[in-house]
mmCIF file of C-alpha atoms in Angstrom:
data_model
loop_
_atom_site.group_PDB
_atom_site.id
_atom_site.type_symbol
_atom_site.label_atom_id
_atom_site.label_comp_id
_atom_site.label_asym_id
_atom_site.label_seq_id
_atom_site.Cartn_x
_atom_site.Cartn_y
_atom_site.Cartn_z
ATOM 1 C CA MET A 1 -7.828 -76.140 -38.576
ATOM 2 C CA GLU A 2 -7.447 -75.764 -35.284
ATOM 3 C CA LYS A 3 -3.819 -74.844 -35.690
ATOM 4 C CA LYS A 4 -5.051 -71.972 -38.357
ATOM 5 C CA LEU A 5 -7.606 -70.843 -35.677
ATOM 6 C CA GLY A 6 -4.896 -70.853 -33.272
ATOM 7 C CA VAL A 7 -2.929 -68.480 -35.732
ATOM 8 C CA LEU A 8 -5.764 -66.417 -36.273
ATOM 9 C CA LEU A 9 -6.217 -65.750 -32.494
ATOM 10 C CA VAL A 10 -2.640 -65.016 -31.991
ATOM 11 C CA PHE A 11 -2.385 -62.607 -35.232
ATOM 12 C CA LEU A 12 -5.414 -60.452 -33.627
ATOM 13 C CA ALA A 13 -4.263 -60.369 -30.519
ATOM 14 C CA VAL A 14 -1.345 -59.174 -32.090
ATOM 15 C CA SER A 15 -3.059 -56.582 -34.002
ATOM 16 C CA LEU A 16 -4.724 -55.353 -31.073
ATOM 17 C CA MET A 17 -1.526 -54.825 -29.164
ATOM 18 C CA VAL A 18 -0.548 -52.822 -31.996
ATOM 19 C CA ALA A 19 -3.608 -50.855 -32.145
ATOM 20 C CA THR A 20 -3.580 -50.238 -28.767
ATOM 21 C CA SER A 21 -0.046 -49.503 -28.299
ATOM 22 C CA LEU A 22 -0.616 -46.859 -31.209
ATOM 23 C CA PHE A 23 -3.646 -45.460 -29.948
ATOM 24 C CA ALA A 24 -1.515 -44.901 -26.614
ATOM 25 C CA ALA A 25 0.982 -42.677 -28.797
ATOM 26 C CA ASN A 26 -1.301 -40.570 -30.819
ATOM 27 C CA PRO A 27 -4.153 -40.364 -28.858
ATOM 28 C CA PRO A 28 -7.063 -38.427 -30.639
ATOM 29 C CA LYS A 29 -6.309 -34.722 -31.433
ATOM 30 C CA LYS A 30 -7.655 -32.950 -28.690
ATOM 31 C CA VAL A 31 -10.418 -29.823 -29.465
ATOM 32 C CA LEU A 32 -9.482 -26.612 -27.854
ATOM 33 C CA ILE A 33 -12.477 -23.649 -28.484
ATOM 34 C CA GLY A 34 -11.078 -20.513 -28.188
ATOM 35 C CA ILE A 35 -14.157 -18.033 -27.223
ATOM 36 C CA SER A 36 -13.618 -14.338 -27.408
ATOM 37 C CA LYS A 37 -16.203 -11.672 -26.436
ATOM 38 C CA ILE A 38 -15.956 -7.999 -26.463
ATOM 39 C CA VAL A 39 -17.383 -7.599 -23.332
ATOM 40 C CA ALA A 40 -19.192 -8.812 -20.599
ATOM 41 C CA HIS A 41 -23.153 -8.611 -20.154
ATOM 42 C CA PRO A 42 -26.205 -11.005 -20.014
ATOM 43 C CA ALA A 43 -27.091 -11.373 -23.932
ATOM 44 C CA LEU A 44 -23.342 -12.062 -24.721
ATOM 45 C CA ASP A 45 -22.829 -14.325 -21.457
ATOM 46 C CA ALA A 46 -25.716 -16.090 -22.816
ATOM 47 C CA VAL A 47 -24.205 -16.721 -25.974
ATOM 48 C CA GLU A 48 -20.998 -18.470 -24.770
ATOM 49 C CA LYS A 49 -23.598 -20.682 -22.378
ATOM 50 C CA GLY A 50 -25.609 -21.586 -25.493
ATOM 51 C CA ILE A 51 -22.041 -22.414 -27.170
ATOM 52 C CA LYS A 52 -20.575 -24.886 -24.698
ATOM 53 C CA ASP A 53 -24.581 -26.177 -23.625
ATOM 54 C CA GLU A 54 -24.560 -27.442 -28.079
ATOM 55 C CA LEU A 55 -21.457 -28.627 -28.090
ATOM 56 C CA ALA A 56 -21.751 -30.712 -24.743
ATOM 57 C CA ALA A 57 -25.362 -31.874 -26.247
ATOM 58 C CA SER A 58 -23.461 -33.237 -29.307
ATOM 59 C CA LYS A 59 -21.276 -34.644 -27.179
ATOM 60 C CA ILE A 60 -18.236 -33.205 -27.980
ATOM 61 C CA ALA A 61 -15.827 -33.280 -25.966
ATOM 62 C CA ALA A 62 -14.392 -29.981 -26.315
ATOM 63 C CA GLU A 63 -11.978 -27.949 -23.964
ATOM 64 C CA TYR A 64 -12.037 -23.615 -23.835
ATOM 65 C CA ASP A 65 -9.845 -20.913 -23.702
ATOM 66 C CA GLN A 66 -12.913 -18.319 -22.888
ATOM 67 C CA GLN A 67 -11.222 -14.448 -22.904
ATOM 68 C CA ASN A 68 -12.972 -11.162 -22.258
ATOM 69 C CA ALA A 69 -11.523 -8.424 -24.255
ATOM 70 C CA ASN A 70 -13.266 -5.985 -21.869
ATOM 71 C CA GLY A 71 -14.648 -3.666 -24.582
ATOM 72 C CA ASP A 72 -10.735 -2.604 -25.727
ATOM 73 C CA ILE A 73 -9.880 -3.513 -28.859
ATOM 74 C CA GLY A 74 -5.669 -4.057 -28.200
ATOM 75 C CA THR A 75 -7.178 -6.733 -26.165
ATOM 76 C CA ALA A 76 -9.591 -7.920 -28.636
ATOM 77 C CA SER A 77 -6.521 -8.477 -30.929
ATOM 78 C CA SER A 78 -4.158 -9.712 -28.155
ATOM 79 C CA ILE A 79 -6.394 -12.598 -27.373
ATOM 80 C CA SER A 80 -6.580 -13.639 -31.309
ATOM 81 C CA ASN A 81 -2.702 -13.784 -30.945
ATOM 82 C CA LYS A 82 -2.711 -16.030 -27.908
ATOM 83 C CA PHE A 83 -5.576 -18.195 -29.683
ATOM 84 C CA LYS A 84 -3.288 -18.264 -32.515
ATOM 85 C CA SER A 85 -0.160 -19.705 -30.458
ATOM 86 C CA GLU A 86 -2.541 -21.954 -29.111
ATOM 87 C CA LYS A 87 -3.136 -23.686 -32.195
ATOM 88 C CA VAL A 88 -6.731 -23.528 -31.473
ATOM 89 C CA THR A 89 -8.734 -26.157 -33.288
ATOM 90 C CA LEU A 90 -11.658 -23.261 -33.917
ATOM 91 C CA ALA A 91 -12.281 -19.654 -32.487
ATOM 92 C CA VAL A 92 -15.713 -17.924 -31.842
ATOM 93 C CA GLY A 93 -16.134 -14.126 -32.084
ATOM 94 C CA ILE A 94 -18.698 -12.838 -30.203
ATOM 95 C CA ALA A 95 -19.506 -9.546 -31.366
ATOM 96 C CA THR A 96 -17.881 -7.472 -34.513
ATOM 97 C CA PRO A 97 -15.250 -6.252 -33.422
ATOM 98 C CA THR A 98 -13.792 -9.956 -31.685
ATOM 99 C CA ALA A 99 -14.712 -11.666 -34.988
ATOM 100 C CA GLN A 100 -13.054 -8.957 -37.096
ATOM 101 C CA SER A 101 -9.636 -9.389 -35.016
ATOM 102 C CA LEU A 102 -9.995 -13.377 -35.116
ATOM 103 C CA VAL A 103 -10.423 -13.114 -38.428
ATOM 104 C CA ASN A 104 -7.675 -10.861 -39.086
ATOM 105 C CA THR A 105 -4.988 -12.959 -37.463
ATOM 106 C CA LEU A 106 -5.747 -16.737 -37.604
ATOM 107 C CA LYS A 107 -5.661 -16.602 -41.565
ATOM 108 C CA GLY A 108 -5.789 -21.199 -41.487
ATOM 109 C CA THR A 109 -8.348 -21.599 -38.214
ATOM 110 C CA PRO A 110 -11.986 -21.878 -38.965
ATOM 111 C CA VAL A 111 -13.699 -19.279 -37.369
ATOM 112 C CA VAL A 112 -17.056 -18.558 -36.380
ATOM 113 C CA PHE A 113 -18.540 -15.339 -35.795
ATOM 114 C CA SER A 114 -21.785 -14.720 -33.471
ATOM 115 C CA ALA A 115 -24.119 -11.866 -32.382
ATOM 116 C CA VAL A 116 -22.613 -9.829 -35.719
ATOM 117 C CA THR A 117 -25.170 -7.311 -36.986
ATOM 118 C CA ASP A 118 -24.078 -7.024 -40.838
ATOM 119 C CA PRO A 119 -21.075 -9.565 -41.245
ATOM 120 C CA VAL A 120 -20.703 -8.273 -44.881
ATOM 121 C CA LYS A 121 -19.862 -4.635 -43.829
ATOM 122 C CA ALA A 122 -18.090 -6.164 -41.099
ATOM 123 C CA GLY A 123 -15.393 -6.975 -43.416
ATOM 124 C CA LEU A 124 -16.087 -10.826 -42.376
ATOM 125 C CA VAL A 125 -17.706 -12.349 -45.532
ATOM 126 C CA ALA A 126 -17.950 -11.184 -48.763
ATOM 127 C CA SER A 127 -22.087 -12.487 -49.035
ATOM 128 C CA LEU A 128 -24.633 -13.522 -46.794
ATOM 129 C CA LYS A 129 -25.172 -16.316 -49.271
ATOM 130 C CA LYS A 130 -21.958 -18.494 -48.482
ATOM 131 C CA GLY A 131 -19.188 -17.838 -45.789
ATOM 132 C CA GLY A 132 -15.824 -17.369 -46.596
ATOM 133 C CA LYS A 133 -12.502 -19.362 -46.697
ATOM 134 C CA MET A 134 -12.267 -19.985 -43.334
ATOM 135 C CA VAL A 135 -15.025 -18.295 -41.406
ATOM 136 C CA THR A 136 -19.224 -17.869 -40.769
ATOM 137 C CA GLY A 137 -21.564 -17.642 -38.619
ATOM 138 C CA VAL A 138 -24.770 -16.198 -37.021
ATOM 139 C CA SER A 139 -26.444 -12.324 -37.626
ATOM 140 C CA ASP A 140 -28.688 -10.621 -34.706
ATOM 141 C CA MET A 141 -29.804 -8.129 -37.187
ATOM 142 C CA THR A 142 -32.438 -6.705 -35.390
ATOM 143 C CA PRO A 143 -36.160 -5.338 -36.603
ATOM 144 C CA VAL A 144 -35.298 -2.144 -35.493
ATOM 145 C CA LYS A 145 -38.349 -0.454 -37.171
ATOM 146 C CA GLN A 146 -41.078 -2.920 -35.415
ATOM 147 C CA GLN A 147 -39.200 -2.053 -31.922
ATOM 148 C CA ILE A 148 -39.994 1.614 -32.647
ATOM 149 C CA GLN A 149 -43.620 1.252 -33.702
ATOM 150 C CA LEU A 150 -44.369 -1.060 -30.029
ATOM 151 C CA LEU A 151 -42.518 1.824 -28.469
ATOM 152 C CA LEU A 152 -44.746 4.057 -30.099
ATOM 153 C CA LYS A 153 -48.127 2.313 -28.842
ATOM 154 C CA ILE A 154 -47.312 3.130 -25.619
ATOM 155 C CA LYS A 155 -46.806 6.485 -25.628
ATOM 156 C CA LYS A 156 -46.532 9.252 -28.544
ATOM 157 C CA ILE A 157 -43.207 10.933 -29.606
ATOM 158 C CA LYS A 158 -41.515 13.247 -31.327
ATOM 159 C CA ARG A 159 -37.718 12.823 -30.268
ATOM 160 C CA LEU A 160 -36.061 9.400 -30.469
ATOM 161 C CA GLY A 161 -32.428 9.484 -28.926
ATOM 162 C CA HIS A 162 -30.052 7.295 -29.409
ATOM 163 C CA ILE A 163 -26.933 6.456 -27.937
ATOM 164 C CA TYR A 164 -24.209 4.418 -30.005
ATOM 165 C CA THR A 165 -20.508 2.977 -29.917
ATOM 166 C CA SER A 166 -18.722 4.979 -33.053
ATOM 167 C CA SER A 167 -16.205 2.832 -33.272
ATOM 168 C CA GLU A 168 -18.480 -0.582 -33.432
ATOM 169 C CA GLU A 169 -19.354 -1.756 -36.830
ATOM 170 C CA ASN A 170 -22.365 -3.139 -35.467
ATOM 171 C CA ALA A 171 -23.454 -0.177 -33.731
ATOM 172 C CA VAL A 172 -23.031 2.281 -36.680
ATOM 173 C CA VAL A 173 -25.001 0.110 -39.128
ATOM 174 C CA LEU A 174 -27.387 -0.039 -36.561
ATOM 175 C CA ALA A 175 -27.837 3.497 -36.091
ATOM 176 C CA GLY A 176 -28.252 4.155 -39.980
ATOM 177 C CA VAL A 177 -31.139 1.523 -39.324
ATOM 178 C CA VAL A 178 -32.454 3.506 -36.587
ATOM 179 C CA LYS A 179 -32.230 6.957 -38.379
ATOM 180 C CA GLN A 180 -33.571 5.682 -41.360
ATOM 181 C CA ALA A 181 -36.941 4.141 -39.318
ATOM 182 C CA CYS A 182 -37.605 7.517 -37.681
ATOM 183 C CA LYS A 183 -37.614 9.274 -40.823
ATOM 184 C CA GLU A 184 -39.866 6.701 -42.154
ATOM 185 C CA LEU A 185 -41.840 7.160 -38.801
ATOM 186 C CA GLY A 186 -41.880 11.119 -38.607
ATOM 187 C CA ILE A 187 -39.812 11.050 -35.864
ATOM 188 C CA GLU A 188 -37.034 13.411 -35.394
ATOM 189 C CA TYR A 189 -33.939 11.503 -34.650
ATOM 190 C CA VAL A 190 -31.530 12.527 -31.902
ATOM 191 C CA GLU A 191 -27.712 11.149 -31.666
ATOM 192 C CA THR A 192 -25.038 11.498 -29.482
ATOM 193 C CA THR A 193 -21.477 8.310 -29.522
ATOM 194 C CA VAL A 194 -19.208 6.951 -27.002
ATOM 195 C CA SER A 195 -16.112 5.288 -27.730
ATOM 196 C CA LYS A 196 -16.609 3.299 -24.186
ATOM 197 C CA SER A 197 -18.999 1.997 -21.740
ATOM 198 C CA SER A 198 -17.217 4.531 -19.240
ATOM 199 C CA GLU A 199 -18.835 7.340 -21.335
ATOM 200 C CA VAL A 200 -22.079 5.692 -21.622
ATOM 201 C CA LYS A 201 -23.918 7.844 -18.019
ATOM 202 C CA GLU A 202 -22.334 11.063 -19.703
ATOM 203 C CA ALA A 203 -23.533 11.123 -23.086
ATOM 204 C CA THR A 204 -27.236 9.844 -21.795
ATOM 205 C CA GLN A 205 -26.885 12.680 -19.348
ATOM 206 C CA ALA A 206 -26.147 15.033 -22.250
ATOM 207 C CA ILE A 207 -29.166 14.139 -24.279
ATOM 208 C CA ILE A 208 -31.714 13.297 -21.899
ATOM 209 C CA ARG A 209 -33.517 16.543 -21.987
ATOM 210 C CA ARG A 210 -33.529 16.785 -25.620
ATOM 211 C CA VAL A 211 -35.641 13.529 -26.005
ATOM 212 C CA ASP A 212 -38.817 11.707 -25.279
ATOM 213 C CA ALA A 213 -37.437 8.413 -25.676
ATOM 214 C CA LEU A 214 -34.165 6.477 -25.804
ATOM 215 C CA TYR A 215 -33.712 3.544 -27.767
ATOM 216 C CA ILE A 216 -30.738 1.463 -27.178
ATOM 217 C CA SER A 217 -29.660 -1.364 -29.697
ATOM 218 C CA THR A 218 -27.379 -4.349 -29.424
ATOM 219 C CA ASP A 219 -24.185 -2.106 -28.759
ATOM 220 C CA ASN A 220 -22.158 -3.766 -26.586
ATOM 221 C CA THR A 221 -20.528 -1.224 -25.103
ATOM 222 C CA VAL A 222 -23.851 0.581 -24.650
ATOM 223 C CA VAL A 223 -25.739 -2.502 -23.297
ATOM 224 C CA SER A 224 -22.929 -3.276 -20.920
ATOM 225 C CA ALA A 225 -23.613 0.029 -19.157
ATOM 226 C CA MET A 226 -27.460 -0.299 -19.378
ATOM 227 C CA SER A 227 -27.458 0.238 -15.530
ATOM 228 C CA ALA A 228 -25.916 3.874 -16.030
ATOM 229 C CA VAL A 229 -28.647 4.577 -18.735
ATOM 230 C CA ALA A 230 -31.692 2.990 -16.523
ATOM 231 C CA ASP A 231 -31.048 5.118 -13.693
ATOM 232 C CA VAL A 232 -30.530 8.481 -15.726
ATOM 233 C CA ALA A 233 -33.662 7.890 -17.918
ATOM 234 C CA VAL A 234 -36.102 6.642 -15.033
ATOM 235 C CA LYS A 235 -34.565 10.285 -12.833
ATOM 236 C CA ASN A 236 -35.716 12.227 -15.951
ATOM 237 C CA LYS A 237 -39.119 10.279 -16.895
ATOM 238 C CA VAL A 238 -37.973 9.192 -20.071
ATOM 239 C CA PRO A 239 -38.887 5.650 -21.628
ATOM 240 C CA ILE A 240 -36.391 3.318 -22.629
ATOM 241 C CA MET A 241 -36.861 0.710 -25.734
ATOM 242 C CA SER A 242 -34.177 -1.864 -25.684
ATOM 243 C CA ALA A 243 -33.055 -4.389 -28.444
ATOM 244 C CA ASP A 244 -31.863 -6.890 -25.869
ATOM 245 C CA PRO A 245 -34.383 -8.756 -23.026
ATOM 246 C CA SER A 246 -31.698 -9.897 -21.387
ATOM 247 C CA SER A 247 -30.337 -6.830 -19.501
ATOM 248 C CA ALA A 248 -33.603 -5.530 -19.760
ATOM 249 C CA GLU A 249 -34.299 -8.262 -17.028
ATOM 250 C CA LYS A 250 -32.281 -6.392 -14.657
ATOM 251 C CA TYR A 251 -32.639 -2.679 -15.290
ATOM 252 C CA ALA A 252 -35.297 -0.084 -15.516
ATOM 253 C CA VAL A 253 -36.183 -0.813 -19.196
ATOM 254 C CA LEU A 254 -40.040 -0.058 -20.158
ATOM 255 C CA ALA A 255 -39.593 -2.927 -22.975
ATOM 256 C CA ALA A 256 -37.552 -4.564 -24.653
ATOM 257 C CA TRP A 257 -37.846 -6.642 -28.199
ATOM 258 C CA GLY A 258 -35.264 -9.217 -29.030
ATOM 259 C CA PHE A 259 -33.492 -12.322 -29.541
ATOM 260 C CA ASP A 260 -33.070 -14.907 -26.894
ATOM 261 C CA TYR A 261 -29.315 -14.967 -26.862
ATOM 262 C CA TYR A 262 -28.993 -18.129 -25.602
ATOM 263 C CA LYS A 263 -30.646 -19.570 -28.700
ATOM 264 C CA VAL A 264 -28.074 -17.596 -30.760
ATOM 265 C CA GLY A 265 -25.568 -19.222 -28.971
ATOM 266 C CA ARG A 266 -26.754 -22.644 -29.568
ATOM 267 C CA ALA A 267 -27.468 -21.957 -33.107
ATOM 268 C CA THR A 268 -24.199 -20.988 -33.524
ATOM 269 C CA GLY A 269 -22.963 -24.314 -31.426
ATOM 270 C CA LYS A 270 -24.700 -26.107 -34.410
ATOM 271 C CA MET A 271 -22.300 -24.694 -36.833
ATOM 272 C CA ILE A 272 -19.275 -25.158 -34.991
ATOM 273 C CA VAL A 273 -20.195 -28.975 -34.512
ATOM 274 C CA GLU A 274 -20.655 -28.891 -38.141
ATOM 275 C CA ILE A 275 -17.208 -28.110 -38.898
ATOM 276 C CA LEU A 276 -15.819 -30.467 -35.962
ATOM 277 C CA LYS A 277 -17.052 -32.761 -38.360
ATOM 278 C CA GLY A 278 -15.773 -31.990 -41.730
ATOM 279 C CA LYS A 279 -18.004 -29.370 -43.647
ATOM 280 C CA LYS A 280 -16.047 -26.094 -44.611
ATOM 281 C CA PRO A 281 -16.783 -22.801 -43.645
ATOM 282 C CA GLU A 282 -17.404 -21.681 -46.974
ATOM 283 C CA GLN A 283 -20.117 -24.205 -47.334
ATOM 284 C CA MET A 284 -22.138 -22.515 -44.591
ATOM 285 C CA PRO A 285 -23.911 -19.083 -45.223
ATOM 286 C CA THR A 286 -24.475 -16.901 -42.359
ATOM 287 C CA ARG A 287 -27.408 -17.993 -40.198
ATOM 288 C CA PHE A 288 -30.254 -15.731 -39.420
ATOM 289 C CA MET A 289 -32.752 -15.892 -36.503
ATOM 290 C CA THR A 290 -36.043 -15.956 -38.352
ATOM 291 C CA LYS A 291 -38.181 -18.314 -35.950
ATOM 292 C CA THR A 292 -40.681 -16.506 -33.672
ATOM 293 C CA SER A 293 -39.543 -18.931 -30.628
ATOM 294 C CA ASP A 294 -36.444 -16.951 -31.140
ATOM 295 C CA VAL A 295 -37.629 -13.687 -30.303
ATOM 296 C CA ASP A 296 -38.520 -12.370 -27.008
ATOM 297 C CA LEU A 297 -40.549 -9.318 -25.703
ATOM 298 C CA LEU A 298 -40.259 -8.034 -22.165
ATOM 299 C CA VAL A 299 -42.412 -5.198 -20.476
ATOM 300 C CA ASN A 300 -41.760 -3.732 -17.304
ATOM 301 C CA LEU A 301 -45.087 -2.464 -15.731
ATOM 302 C CA ASP A 302 -43.438 -1.216 -12.599
ATOM 303 C CA VAL A 303 -41.530 1.237 -15.046
ATOM 304 C CA ALA A 304 -44.500 2.020 -16.947
ATOM 305 C CA ARG A 305 -46.152 3.083 -13.633
ATOM 306 C CA LYS A 306 -43.304 5.117 -12.472
ATOM 307 C CA LEU A 307 -43.461 7.063 -15.779
ATOM 308 C CA GLY A 308 -46.719 7.067 -15.666
ATOM 309 C CA LEU A 309 -47.900 5.173 -18.365
ATOM 310 C CA THR A 310 -50.186 2.338 -19.710
ATOM 311 C CA VAL A 311 -49.042 -0.588 -21.625
ATOM 312 C CA PRO A 312 -51.628 -1.709 -24.067
ATOM 313 C CA LYS A 313 -53.237 -5.361 -23.177
ATOM 314 C CA ASP A 314 -52.492 -6.861 -26.255
ATOM 315 C CA ILE A 315 -48.781 -5.925 -25.676
ATOM 316 C CA VAL A 316 -48.796 -7.216 -22.202
ATOM 317 C CA LYS A 317 -50.653 -10.241 -23.414
ATOM 318 C CA SER A 318 -47.947 -10.879 -26.475
ATOM 319 C CA ALA A 319 -45.217 -10.325 -24.094
ATOM 320 C CA ASN A 320 -43.681 -13.387 -22.928
ATOM 321 C CA ARG A 321 -41.481 -11.839 -20.268
ATOM 322 C CA VAL A 322 -43.596 -9.201 -18.009
ATOM 323 C CA VAL A 323 -42.068 -7.361 -14.869
ATOM 324 C CA GLU A 324 -44.622 -6.943 -12.166
ATOM 325 C CA ASN A 325 -44.565 -5.809 -8.575
ATOM 326 C CA GLY A 326 -40.466 -6.242 -8.489
ATOM 327 C CA LYS A 327 -41.166 -10.321 -9.888
ATOM 328 C CA LEU A 328 -39.911 -11.380 -13.670
ATOM 329 C CA THR A 329 -42.718 -13.699 -14.688
ATOM 330 C CA LYS A 330 -41.792 -15.557 -18.068
ATOM 331 C CA LYS A 331 -44.299 -17.357 -19.916
#
């Protein structure tokens, strides 16, 4: 009996040594996540942070290749090719142009899009009810009509100006939504377009004297130049209603109602974790931010004062971010 036990122990020891040797020779495949965002601004930066925090919370030991296309489609294409040559485990496209580039380039690699307004019209997925063969993600379709109605409670306007990027699919989609909302609300819609962030200030100056207020959607090119928009608007005493509370914290925006983009990032991270654990993207429909806690309302009382406007108390009370006397308070 003791002899058999000895043989068994020797066998187990040898097996352990072999297993250890094999493990050393073939370590677990590293997880390399390629993240490509169209431009750097607070909202997209928050998405990026949310993704990384979610993977860390899920104990995914990932390495990241974080790239910024700086608003250039050619650069986005180069980033996609870089990820392809690196053989990333999974790629993330933050905003429509970078997501489109990744999907067009990385045919055999899972792609998760984030902060994409309409993934169907962008050609990323055929249906919102299921993912594509290697693609799925999170949409940030924003409640445009409700945002404009909120603005109307603060100031009566006849003409609403909208600046958007003609080459950015999500911006074009939202422009159509803004135009329809204005029609339904009996407001004249006045638009101007840009192709890059350096054109935003001039576009704002061209439109500012013809409008009573400006609406800024989740247009990454325009949002990245929000400082220029706000500067022109304040000088001309024109209020801004924005769909991006993150950038509105820093600039002179009257009100901003939109998603907490950090939470968009966490939701995107959850999808990434599911895919890394074996779930197929085609089994995962596009996800939307539908909880009340996913949405933030910022009101800037300092800007209201400069513009001679009074924000109704019920709006101030419902806001979870209020700027007053140069201080931002988060409720």
